[in-house]
Amino acid sequence: RLRVDMEDFEGNTRYADYGLFKVADESVNYRLTVGQYTGNAGDSMAVHNGMEFSTRDADHDRDNAKSCAVAYTSAWWYNSCLFTNPNGQYYYTNPSPFLKGIIWYYWRNDDYSMKRMEIKIRPVA
């Protein structure tokens, strides 16, 4: 189970909860399986479902023109490229540079960097 809690700079909070969350092993580049969304932040993780983990030196995204991990300065399960970027750069002011901040697209769009984002993982018995 995965839960993401976030807060914007105006003090508003939202959450996204996923009943299905799995990360596969190294043989498939830590492929992400995520689903069963509930919450009030919007399902920004859906586009990342089935993606392999990308870093600066291991480009596994679907963007043929660039490495998303390099372009957006963080490792993540990029598609081409992102609807959320919890590992993005922290910005104190908004709007932030396009997709480079701590992004949750379906709540605050692609140029708003969150004040706070927490990712919590709980094992399912």
Coordinates of C-alpha atoms in Angstrom, one line a residue, residues 41-104:
A41 CA -5.3 14.8 -5.1
G42 CA -6.0 13.1 -8.4
D43 CA -4.4 10.0 -9.8
S44 CA -1.0 11.4 -11.0
M45 CA 0.7 8.0 -10.5
A46 CA -1.4 6.1 -13.1
V47 CA 0.8 7.3 -16.0
H48 CA 3.8 5.8 -14.2
N49 CA 2.3 2.3 -13.8
G50 CA 4.4 -0.3 -15.5
M51 CA 7.4 2.0 -15.9
E52 CA 10.9 1.0 -15.1
F53 CA 13.0 3.1 -12.7
S54 CA 15.2 5.7 -14.4
T55 CA 18.3 7.5 -13.1
R56 CA 20.8 9.8 -14.7
D57 CA 22.9 6.8 -15.8
A58 CA 20.1 4.3 -16.5
D59 CA 17.5 5.7 -18.9
H60 CA 14.4 3.5 -19.0
D61 CA 11.7 6.0 -19.8
R62 CA 9.7 6.1 -23.1
D63 CA 10.9 9.5 -24.2
N64 CA 13.1 9.0 -27.3
A65 CA 14.3 12.6 -27.4
K66 CA 15.8 12.9 -23.9
S67 CA 16.5 11.3 -20.6
C68 CA 13.7 12.4 -18.2
A69 CA 15.9 11.7 -15.2
V70 CA 18.5 14.2 -16.6
A71 CA 15.9 16.7 -17.8
Y72 CA 14.0 16.8 -14.6
T73 CA 16.9 16.3 -12.2
S74 CA 15.7 13.3 -10.4
A75 CA 15.3 9.5 -10.5
W76 CA 11.8 8.2 -10.9
W77 CA 9.5 5.8 -12.8
Y78 CA 9.3 8.0 -15.8
N79 CA 7.0 7.4 -18.7
S80 CA 7.5 10.2 -21.2
C81 CA 8.0 12.0 -18.9
L82 CA 5.9 12.6 -15.8
F83 CA 2.7 13.5 -14.0
T84 CA 4.4 13.4 -10.6
N85 CA 7.9 14.1 -9.4
P86 CA 8.3 13.7 -5.7
N87 CA 12.1 13.7 -6.1
G88 CA 12.1 17.0 -8.0
Q89 CA 14.0 20.1 -6.9
Y90 CA 12.6 22.1 -4.0
Y91 CA 11.5 25.6 -4.9
Y92 CA 10.4 28.2 -2.5
T93 CA 8.4 30.2 -5.0
N94 CA 5.9 29.4 -7.7
P95 CA 5.5 29.1 -10.5
S96 CA 8.5 26.8 -10.7
P97 CA 10.3 25.8 -13.9
F98 CA 8.2 23.4 -16.0
L99 CA 8.1 20.0 -14.4
K100 CA 11.3 20.5 -12.4
G101 CA 9.8 21.0 -8.9
I102 CA 8.0 18.6 -6.6
I103 CA 5.0 18.0 -8.9
W104 CA 1.6 16.4 -8.5

